Amino acid sequence: MNQFTHDSPLHSPSVKKTTPSVLAPVATHQNSTQRDHLSVRTHSTADARSGGSYGFTYYEYSHLEERINRDLKTLVYSFECRCPMAKIVAIILGGVYGRGEAGCFTDHSGTEKLYAPYEIVVVIKDMSALQKSYLTQLIATVIYGLKTKLNTSVRLIKVVCESNLYTLPSLPKWYELKWGHRVLWGANTVLAKIPFSKRPVFTAAEALQILFTQGIALVQAEREFNRLLRKKSALQSHSIALVRIWRTLWQTYLICGAVYLILTRAYTATFLAKLRVLRNLEVEDPFLSEIHFSEHYWKALQYMFRCGNVPKAADIKSQFSEIFLIYEKFYFKVFSIYTKRTILDGRTFANAVDRYYRAGLFSHEQSGVRYMVYNVMLLGLKGLRGVWKWYHPRYRLYAAMPGILLKNLPGRGRLVQLAGEALALSRQRYDKSRTIAFLSLWKSV
């Protein structure tokens, strides 16, 4: 089994990490020959442990560790009861639990709750497409049934044949899975077949899509928060919603940090390893040092790791303004590298987008008649207008994101025009708002 040293916490006067401990076995029913000692095996930063706790949460809250361990025993047992285990190679826990970096929050009633779903990847033996489809549906049914048994949701990331592990795309999520996971059941070295080195190279296009997706989450969080503000009497009863919004804001710092490491080719799997690299880069990089980014990143980690109370509405409102400005800086930085043009503000961003697409500098992204047909399918004959008809519809959204989030951004009107807002709105019958239109179009592509 591959073993990795636990990332030691970077020093902070207010935070102290407890001594790591060994991951205890998850007791399961002894009725299968496919198991590898029937224990939750770790390939994550939480691997080098000694003691009695499990190491799913960063600060190792004992009661939560016990609860998570019980949940995972229930998950494995549900698979054993419903699935043909002889066809399954491994059940793998990824995400923050797999890396030992989970946290929780305290709601208005004083109850501590986990705010991240369990992320599960199932590796199966090679089989026909029809057999795989049937087994995938069965696994999805098991995952769906766990919603009523567990207090935390379970997300099925992928069902993949063992031979296809070699062909997984070069994406950050698969890199993080390889270098930060726990095997709940089965072959404990199966993910060693994923072809990623410790220092992978991802493209600026991938960084842009990650940052854009987080922008969509910010738009959704802002809409949800404004809706709650209109119902002030309901704020106290929506603690889960407030925590979700607050977490989205802090998570944006983590996404921005990850994106910057992609651009500098210094990407790594765990939050603390990312923070260490960002602090080193900040010493010589004025882009990071001017906004004291590593401090923001560390505060975000403390929130993600530590049990905290439900935030106040006033704090959320002030944080929105700050995070939008930080997001703008990183978005312009990524787009500057993506288009190979200097971008300093909204006006230069609009000019760069205009010149880049009108000049036909297609670079790595594909363009052509098939996307023109796609635009017509989504937008009708209006999809034939302008240079955007040659591109995948998501690119007009890439160009529009700063204008969506930053209402007072210089050059915003031109960004909206470049993005073809009128075209998107023309297809929305149930809601004419700008945000809904762009979100709906994004979900369509």
PDB file of N, CA and C in Angstrom, residues 97-175:
ATOM      1  N   TYR A  97     -13.103  13.814   3.058  1.00  0.00           N
ATOM      2  CA  TYR A  97     -13.037  12.698   4.000  1.00  0.00           C
ATOM      3  C   TYR A  97     -11.897  11.755   3.627  1.00  0.00           C
ATOM      4  N   GLY A  98     -11.730  11.517   2.335  1.00  0.00           N
ATOM      5  CA  GLY A  98     -10.647  10.656   1.885  1.00  0.00           C
ATOM      6  C   GLY A  98      -9.279  11.239   2.174  1.00  0.00           C
ATOM      7  N   ARG A  99      -9.180  12.567   2.171  1.00  0.00           N
ATOM      8  CA  ARG A  99      -7.904  13.236   2.448  1.00  0.00           C
ATOM      9  C   ARG A  99      -7.720  13.539   3.933  1.00  0.00           C
ATOM     10  N   GLY A 100      -8.737  13.264   4.756  1.00  0.00           N
ATOM     11  CA  GLY A 100      -8.635  13.588   6.179  1.00  0.00           C
ATOM     12  C   GLY A 100      -8.731  15.066   6.450  1.00  0.00           C
ATOM     13  N   GLU A 101      -9.515  15.799   5.625  1.00  0.00           N
ATOM     14  CA  GLU A 101      -9.597  17.252   5.756  1.00  0.00           C
ATOM     15  C   GLU A 101     -11.038  17.739   5.907  1.00  0.00           C
ATOM     16  N   ALA A 102     -11.891  16.925   6.478  1.00  0.00           N
ATOM     17  CA  ALA A 102     -13.293  17.313   6.637  1.00  0.00           C
ATOM     18  C   ALA A 102     -13.473  18.210   7.857  1.00  0.00           C
ATOM     19  N   GLY A 103     -14.604  18.922   7.880  1.00  0.00           N
ATOM     20  CA  GLY A 103     -14.948  19.781   9.005  1.00  0.00           C
ATOM     21  C   GLY A 103     -16.436  19.723   9.257  1.00  0.00           C
ATOM     22  N   CYS A 104     -16.934  20.610  10.128  1.00  0.00           N
ATOM     23  CA  CYS A 104     -18.353  20.612  10.439  1.00  0.00           C
ATOM     24  C   CYS A 104     -18.768  22.004  10.890  1.00  0.00           C
ATOM     25  N   PHE A 105     -20.043  22.184  11.145  1.00  0.00           N
ATOM     26  CA  PHE A 105     -20.547  23.450  11.668  1.00  0.00           C
ATOM     27  C   PHE A 105     -21.554  23.162  12.769  1.00  0.00           C
ATOM     28  N   THR A 106     -21.856  24.178  13.558  1.00  0.00           N
ATOM     29  CA  THR A 106     -22.823  24.059  14.645  1.00  0.00           C
ATOM     30  C   THR A 106     -24.057  24.862  14.293  1.00  0.00           C
ATOM     31  N   ASP A 107     -25.210  24.214  14.233  1.00  0.00           N
ATOM     32  CA  ASP A 107     -26.428  24.924  13.852  1.00  0.00           C
ATOM     33  C   ASP A 107     -27.016  25.670  15.052  1.00  0.00           C
ATOM     34  N   HIS A 108     -28.173  26.328  14.831  1.00  0.00           N
ATOM     35  CA  HIS A 108     -28.773  27.153  15.877  1.00  0.00           C
ATOM     36  C   HIS A 108     -29.180  26.344  17.100  1.00  0.00           C
ATOM     37  N   SER A 109     -29.397  25.049  16.921  1.00  0.00           N
ATOM     38  CA  SER A 109     -29.791  24.208  18.051  1.00  0.00           C
ATOM     39  C   SER A 109     -28.595  23.661  18.817  1.00  0.00           C
ATOM     40  N   GLY A 110     -27.376  23.978  18.335  1.00  0.00           N
ATOM     41  CA  GLY A 110     -26.172  23.486  18.981  1.00  0.00           C
ATOM     42  C   GLY A 110     -25.702  22.144  18.480  1.00  0.00           C
ATOM     43  N   THR A 111     -26.351  21.617  17.462  1.00  0.00           N
ATOM     44  CA  THR A 111     -25.982  20.318  16.898  1.00  0.00           C
ATOM     45  C   THR A 111     -24.874  20.484  15.869  1.00  0.00           C
ATOM     46  N   GLU A 112     -23.836  19.677  15.968  1.00  0.00           N
ATOM     47  CA  GLU A 112     -22.739  19.732  15.008  1.00  0.00           C
ATOM     48  C   GLU A 112     -23.083  18.864  13.803  1.00  0.00           C
ATOM     49  N   LYS A 113     -22.942  19.438  12.619  1.00  0.00           N
ATOM     50  CA  LYS A 113     -23.321  18.748  11.394  1.00  0.00           C
ATOM     51  C   LYS A 113     -22.194  18.824  10.370  1.00  0.00           C
ATOM     52  N   LEU A 114     -22.060  17.755   9.612  1.00  0.00           N
ATOM     53  CA  LEU A 114     -21.098  17.737   8.509  1.00  0.00           C
ATOM     54  C   LEU A 114     -21.699  18.469   7.319  1.00  0.00           C
ATOM     55  N   TYR A 115     -20.884  19.260   6.611  1.00  0.00           N
ATOM     56  CA  TYR A 115     -21.442  19.994   5.484  1.00  0.00           C
ATOM     57  C   TYR A 115     -20.908  19.546   4.138  1.00  0.00           C
ATOM     58  N   ALA A 116     -20.179  18.453   4.097  1.00  0.00           N
ATOM     59  CA  ALA A 116     -19.692  17.930   2.817  1.00  0.00           C
ATOM     60  C   ALA A 116     -20.236  16.518   2.618  1.00  0.00           C
ATOM     61  N   PRO A 117     -20.649  16.172   1.419  1.00  0.00           N
ATOM     62  CA  PRO A 117     -21.139  14.811   1.165  1.00  0.00           C
ATOM     63  C   PRO A 117     -19.984  13.819   1.089  1.00  0.00           C
ATOM     64  N   TYR A 118     -20.285  12.559   1.329  1.00  0.00           N
ATOM     65  CA  TYR A 118     -19.299  11.509   1.079  1.00  0.00           C
ATOM     66  C   TYR A 118     -19.191  11.317  -0.430  1.00  0.00           C
ATOM     67  N   GLU A 119     -17.968  11.323  -0.954  1.00  0.00           N
ATOM     68  CA  GLU A 119     -17.743  11.161  -2.392  1.00  0.00           C
ATOM     69  C   GLU A 119     -17.197   9.755  -2.645  1.00  0.00           C
ATOM     70  N   ILE A 120     -17.935   8.997  -3.435  1.00  0.00           N
ATOM     71  CA  ILE A 120     -17.622   7.582  -3.633  1.00  0.00           C
ATOM     72  C   ILE A 120     -17.284   7.304  -5.097  1.00  0.00           C
ATOM     73  N   VAL A 121     -16.201   6.574  -5.307  1.00  0.00           N
ATOM     74  CA  VAL A 121     -15.835   6.041  -6.624  1.00  0.00           C
ATOM     75  C   VAL A 121     -15.827   4.521  -6.510  1.00  0.00           C
ATOM     76  N   VAL A 122     -16.466   3.861  -7.455  1.00  0.00           N
ATOM     77  CA  VAL A 122     -16.527   2.396  -7.447  1.00  0.00           C
ATOM     78  C   VAL A 122     -15.767   1.876  -8.667  1.00  0.00           C
ATOM     79  N   VAL A 123     -14.753   1.063  -8.420  1.00  0.00           N
ATOM     80  CA  VAL A 123     -13.987   0.425  -9.495  1.00  0.00           C
ATOM     81  C   VAL A 123     -14.532  -0.989  -9.671  1.00  0.00           C
ATOM     82  N   ILE A 124     -14.905  -1.320 -10.904  1.00  0.00           N
ATOM     83  CA  ILE A 124     -15.491  -2.633 -11.182  1.00  0.00           C
ATOM     84  C   ILE A 124     -14.600  -3.406 -12.148  1.00  0.00           C
ATOM     85  N   LYS A 125     -14.849  -4.701 -12.248  1.00  0.00           N
ATOM     86  CA  LYS A 125     -14.099  -5.523 -13.193  1.00  0.00           C
ATOM     87  C   LYS A 125     -14.545  -5.214 -14.619  1.00  0.00           C
ATOM     88  N   ASP A 126     -13.699  -5.556 -15.570  1.00  0.00           N
ATOM     89  CA  ASP A 126     -14.036  -5.321 -16.974  1.00  0.00           C
ATOM     90  C   ASP A 126     -15.243  -6.163 -17.367  1.00  0.00           C
ATOM     91  N   MET A 127     -16.158  -5.537 -18.081  1.00  0.00           N
ATOM     92  CA  MET A 127     -17.381  -6.223 -18.498  1.00  0.00           C
ATOM     93  C   MET A 127     -17.950  -5.503 -19.701  1.00  0.00           C
ATOM     94  N   SER A 128     -18.982  -6.059 -20.291  1.00  0.00           N
ATOM     95  CA  SER A 128     -19.612  -5.442 -21.457  1.00  0.00           C
ATOM     96  C   SER A 128     -20.313  -4.149 -21.054  1.00  0.00           C
ATOM     97  N   ALA A 129     -20.601  -3.324 -22.056  1.00  0.00           N
ATOM     98  CA  ALA A 129     -21.267  -2.046 -21.798  1.00  0.00           C
ATOM     99  C   ALA A 129     -22.635  -2.255 -21.168  1.00  0.00           C
ATOM    100  N   LEU A 130     -23.336  -3.293 -21.609  1.00  0.00           N
ATOM    101  CA  LEU A 130     -24.663  -3.578 -21.062  1.00  0.00           C
ATOM    102  C   LEU A 130     -24.575  -3.990 -19.593  1.00  0.00           C
ATOM    103  N   GLN A 131     -23.610  -4.852 -19.280  1.00  0.00           N
ATOM    104  CA  GLN A 131     -23.433  -5.278 -17.892  1.00  0.00           C
ATOM    105  C   GLN A 131     -23.022  -4.104 -17.004  1.00  0.00           C
ATOM    106  N   LYS A 132     -22.150  -3.248 -17.540  1.00  0.00           N
ATOM    107  CA  LYS A 132     -21.718  -2.082 -16.766  1.00  0.00           C
ATOM    108  C   LYS A 132     -22.889  -1.147 -16.497  1.00  0.00           C
ATOM    109  N   SER A 133     -23.731  -0.959 -17.512  1.00  0.00           N
ATOM    110  CA  SER A 133     -24.894  -0.085 -17.346  1.00  0.00           C
ATOM    111  C   SER A 133     -25.817  -0.611 -16.250  1.00  0.00           C
ATOM    112  N   TYR A 134     -26.037  -1.917 -16.243  1.00  0.00           N
ATOM    113  CA  TYR A 134     -26.910  -2.522 -15.224  1.00  0.00           C
ATOM    114  C   TYR A 134     -26.298  -2.363 -13.833  1.00  0.00           C
ATOM    115  N   LEU A 135     -24.992  -2.645 -13.713  1.00  0.00           N
ATOM    116  CA  LEU A 135     -24.338  -2.554 -12.408  1.00  0.00           C
ATOM    117  C   LEU A 135     -24.288  -1.107 -11.923  1.00  0.00           C
ATOM    118  N   THR A 136     -24.070  -0.177 -12.847  1.00  0.00           N
ATOM    119  CA  THR A 136     -24.046   1.239 -12.474  1.00  0.00           C
ATOM    120  C   THR A 136     -25.397   1.682 -11.929  1.00  0.00           C
ATOM    121  N   GLN A 137     -26.472   1.245 -12.572  1.00  0.00           N
ATOM    122  CA  GLN A 137     -27.812   1.575 -12.086  1.00  0.00           C
ATOM    123  C   GLN A 137     -28.062   0.981 -10.701  1.00  0.00           C
ATOM    124  N   LEU A 138     -27.574  -0.229 -10.493  1.00  0.00           N
ATOM    125  CA  LEU A 138     -27.741  -0.883  -9.193  1.00  0.00           C
ATOM    126  C   LEU A 138     -26.976  -0.126  -8.110  1.00  0.00           C
ATOM    127  N   ILE A 139     -25.750   0.282  -8.437  1.00  0.00           N
ATOM    128  CA  ILE A 139     -24.939   1.042  -7.480  1.00  0.00           C
ATOM    129  C   ILE A 139     -25.589   2.389  -7.176  1.00  0.00           C
ATOM    130  N   ALA A 140     -26.105   3.040  -8.208  1.00  0.00           N
ATOM    131  CA  ALA A 140     -26.781   4.327  -8.008  1.00  0.00           C
ATOM    132  C   ALA A 140     -28.003   4.167  -7.109  1.00  0.00           C
ATOM    133  N   THR A 141     -28.701   3.047  -7.247  1.00  0.00           N
ATOM    134  CA  THR A 141     -29.861   2.777  -6.392  1.00  0.00           C
ATOM    135  C   THR A 141     -29.439   2.614  -4.938  1.00  0.00           C
ATOM    136  N   VAL A 142     -28.318   1.924  -4.721  1.00  0.00           N
ATOM    137  CA  VAL A 142     -27.801   1.752  -3.364  1.00  0.00           C
ATOM    138  C   VAL A 142     -27.431   3.107  -2.761  1.00  0.00           C
ATOM    139  N   ILE A 143     -26.744   3.928  -3.552  1.00  0.00           N
ATOM    140  CA  ILE A 143     -26.339   5.257  -3.075  1.00  0.00           C
ATOM    141  C   ILE A 143     -27.566   6.093  -2.733  1.00  0.00           C
ATOM    142  N   TYR A 144     -28.571   6.031  -3.583  1.00  0.00           N
ATOM    143  CA  TYR A 144     -29.795   6.797  -3.336  1.00  0.00           C
ATOM    144  C   TYR A 144     -30.480   6.339  -2.049  1.00  0.00           C
ATOM    145  N   GLY A 145     -30.470   5.034  -1.809  1.00  0.00           N
ATOM    146  CA  GLY A 145     -31.099   4.511  -0.603  1.00  0.00           C
ATOM    147  C   GLY A 145     -30.397   4.930   0.674  1.00  0.00           C
ATOM    148  N   LEU A 146     -29.107   5.263   0.571  1.00  0.00           N
ATOM    149  CA  LEU A 146     -28.360   5.679   1.758  1.00  0.00           C
ATOM    150  C   LEU A 146     -28.794   7.044   2.270  1.00  0.00           C
ATOM    151  N   LYS A 147     -29.489   7.820   1.437  1.00  0.00           N
ATOM    152  CA  LYS A 147     -29.940   9.141   1.863  1.00  0.00           C
ATOM    153  C   LYS A 147     -30.865   9.055   3.063  1.00  0.00           C
ATOM    154  N   THR A 148     -31.637   7.977   3.135  1.00  0.00           N
ATOM    155  CA  THR A 148     -32.571   7.822   4.251  1.00  0.00           C
ATOM    156  C   THR A 148     -31.907   7.189   5.473  1.00  0.00           C
ATOM    157  N   LYS A 149     -30.738   6.572   5.286  1.00  0.00           N
ATOM    158  CA  LYS A 149     -30.058   5.899   6.389  1.00  0.00           C
ATOM    159  C   LYS A 149     -29.020   6.786   7.065  1.00  0.00           C
ATOM    160  N   LEU A 150     -28.440   7.718   6.309  1.00  0.00           N
ATOM    161  CA  LEU A 150     -27.376   8.566   6.832  1.00  0.00           C
ATOM    162  C   LEU A 150     -27.858  10.011   6.933  1.00  0.00           C
ATOM    163  N   ASN A 151     -27.263  10.751   7.830  1.00  0.00           N
ATOM    164  CA  ASN A 151     -27.599  12.166   7.966  1.00  0.00           C
ATOM    165  C   ASN A 151     -26.811  13.037   7.000  1.00  0.00           C
ATOM    166  N   THR A 152     -25.850  12.456   6.317  1.00  0.00           N
ATOM    167  CA  THR A 152     -25.029  13.171   5.340  1.00  0.00           C
ATOM    168  C   THR A 152     -25.241  12.541   3.975  1.00  0.00           C
ATOM    169  N   SER A 153     -25.349  13.359   2.947  1.00  0.00           N
ATOM    170  CA  SER A 153     -25.593  12.835   1.605  1.00  0.00           C
ATOM    171  C   SER A 153     -24.366  12.110   1.071  1.00  0.00           C
ATOM    172  N   VAL A 154     -24.600  11.228   0.110  1.00  0.00           N
ATOM    173  CA  VAL A 154     -23.539  10.465  -0.541  1.00  0.00           C
ATOM    174  C   VAL A 154     -23.581  10.783  -2.030  1.00  0.00           C
ATOM    175  N   ARG A 155     -22.438  11.097  -2.594  1.00  0.00           N
ATOM    176  CA  ARG A 155     -22.355  11.449  -4.006  1.00  0.00           C
ATOM    177  C   ARG A 155     -21.538  10.386  -4.747  1.00  0.00           C
ATOM    178  N   LEU A 156     -22.145   9.777  -5.744  1.00  0.00           N
ATOM    179  CA  LEU A 156     -21.437   8.799  -6.573  1.00  0.00           C
ATOM    180  C   LEU A 156     -20.680   9.554  -7.659  1.00  0.00           C
ATOM    181  N   ILE A 157     -19.369   9.598  -7.546  1.00  0.00           N
ATOM    182  CA  ILE A 157     -18.549  10.347  -8.497  1.00  0.00           C
ATOM    183  C   ILE A 157     -18.430   9.607  -9.824  1.00  0.00           C
ATOM    184  N   LYS A 158     -18.148   8.317  -9.760  1.00  0.00           N
ATOM    185  CA  LYS A 158     -17.968   7.564 -11.006  1.00  0.00           C
ATOM    186  C   LYS A 158     -17.948   6.073 -10.720  1.00  0.00           C
ATOM    187  N   VAL A 159     -18.464   5.317 -11.665  1.00  0.00           N
ATOM    188  CA  VAL A 159     -18.279   3.866 -11.704  1.00  0.00           C
ATOM    189  C   VAL A 159     -17.369   3.601 -12.896  1.00  0.00           C
ATOM    190  N   VAL A 160     -16.195   3.050 -12.659  1.00  0.00           N
ATOM    191  CA  VAL A 160     -15.197   2.920 -13.717  1.00  0.00           C
ATOM    192  C   VAL A 160     -14.644   1.501 -13.733  1.00  0.00           C
ATOM    193  N   CYS A 161     -14.457   0.965 -14.945  1.00  0.00           N
ATOM    194  CA  CYS A 161     -13.828  -0.348 -15.095  1.00  0.00           C
ATOM    195  C   CYS A 161     -12.342  -0.243 -14.759  1.00  0.00           C
ATOM    196  N   GLU A 162     -11.797  -1.298 -14.202  1.00  0.00           N
ATOM    197  CA  GLU A 162     -10.403  -1.273 -13.764  1.00  0.00           C
ATOM    198  C   GLU A 162      -9.452  -0.942 -14.907  1.00  0.00           C
ATOM    199  N   SER A 163      -9.707  -1.485 -16.088  1.00  0.00           N
ATOM    200  CA  SER A 163      -8.815  -1.228 -17.223  1.00  0.00           C
ATOM    201  C   SER A 163      -8.898   0.209 -17.713  1.00  0.00           C
ATOM    202  N   ASN A 164      -9.984   0.914 -17.377  1.00  0.00           N
ATOM    203  CA  ASN A 164     -10.146   2.300 -17.824  1.00  0.00           C
ATOM    204  C   ASN A 164      -9.479   3.309 -16.902  1.00  0.00           C
ATOM    205  N   LEU A 165      -8.925   2.849 -15.785  1.00  0.00           N
ATOM    206  CA  LEU A 165      -8.224   3.775 -14.894  1.00  0.00           C
ATOM    207  C   LEU A 165      -7.035   4.411 -15.596  1.00  0.00           C
ATOM    208  N   TYR A 166      -6.447   3.671 -16.532  1.00  0.00           N
ATOM    209  CA  TYR A 166      -5.295   4.199 -17.265  1.00  0.00           C
ATOM    210  C   TYR A 166      -5.680   5.364 -18.170  1.00  0.00           C
ATOM    211  N   THR A 167      -6.947   5.443 -18.540  1.00  0.00           N
ATOM    212  CA  THR A 167      -7.377   6.434 -19.532  1.00  0.00           C
ATOM    213  C   THR A 167      -8.176   7.584 -18.920  1.00  0.00           C
ATOM    214  N   LEU A 168      -8.212   7.697 -17.593  1.00  0.00           N
ATOM    215  CA  LEU A 168      -8.926   8.815 -16.982  1.00  0.00           C
ATOM    216  C   LEU A 168      -8.308  10.132 -17.438  1.00  0.00           C
ATOM    217  N   PRO A 169      -9.117  11.140 -17.743  1.00  0.00           N
ATOM    218  CA  PRO A 169      -8.590  12.406 -18.256  1.00  0.00           C
ATOM    219  C   PRO A 169      -7.725  13.129 -17.230  1.00  0.00           C
ATOM    220  N   SER A 170      -6.837  13.945 -17.736  1.00  0.00           N
ATOM    221  CA  SER A 170      -5.935  14.705 -16.863  1.00  0.00           C
ATOM    222  C   SER A 170      -6.685  15.880 -16.255  1.00  0.00           C
ATOM    223  N   LEU A 171      -7.364  15.615 -15.157  1.00  0.00           N
ATOM    224  CA  LEU A 171      -8.161  16.627 -14.469  1.00  0.00           C
ATOM    225  C   LEU A 171      -7.775  16.659 -12.993  1.00  0.00           C
ATOM    226  N   PRO A 172      -7.857  17.828 -12.362  1.00  0.00           N
ATOM    227  CA  PRO A 172      -7.487  17.930 -10.943  1.00  0.00           C
ATOM    228  C   PRO A 172      -8.239  16.964 -10.039  1.00  0.00           C
ATOM    229  N   LYS A 173      -9.516  16.704 -10.336  1.00  0.00           N
ATOM    230  CA  LYS A 173     -10.289  15.840  -9.430  1.00  0.00           C
ATOM    231  C   LYS A 173      -9.737  14.419  -9.399  1.00  0.00           C
ATOM    232  N   TRP A 174      -9.228  13.928 -10.536  1.00  0.00           N
ATOM    233  CA  TRP A 174      -8.671  12.576 -10.555  1.00  0.00           C
ATOM    234  C   TRP A 174      -7.279  12.565  -9.933  1.00  0.00           C
ATOM    235  N   TYR A 175      -6.550  13.645 -10.111  1.00  0.00           N
ATOM    236  CA  TYR A 175      -5.245  13.757  -9.448  1.00  0.00           C
ATOM    237  C   TYR A 175      -5.429  13.729  -7.927  1.00  0.00           C
TER     238      TYR A 175
END
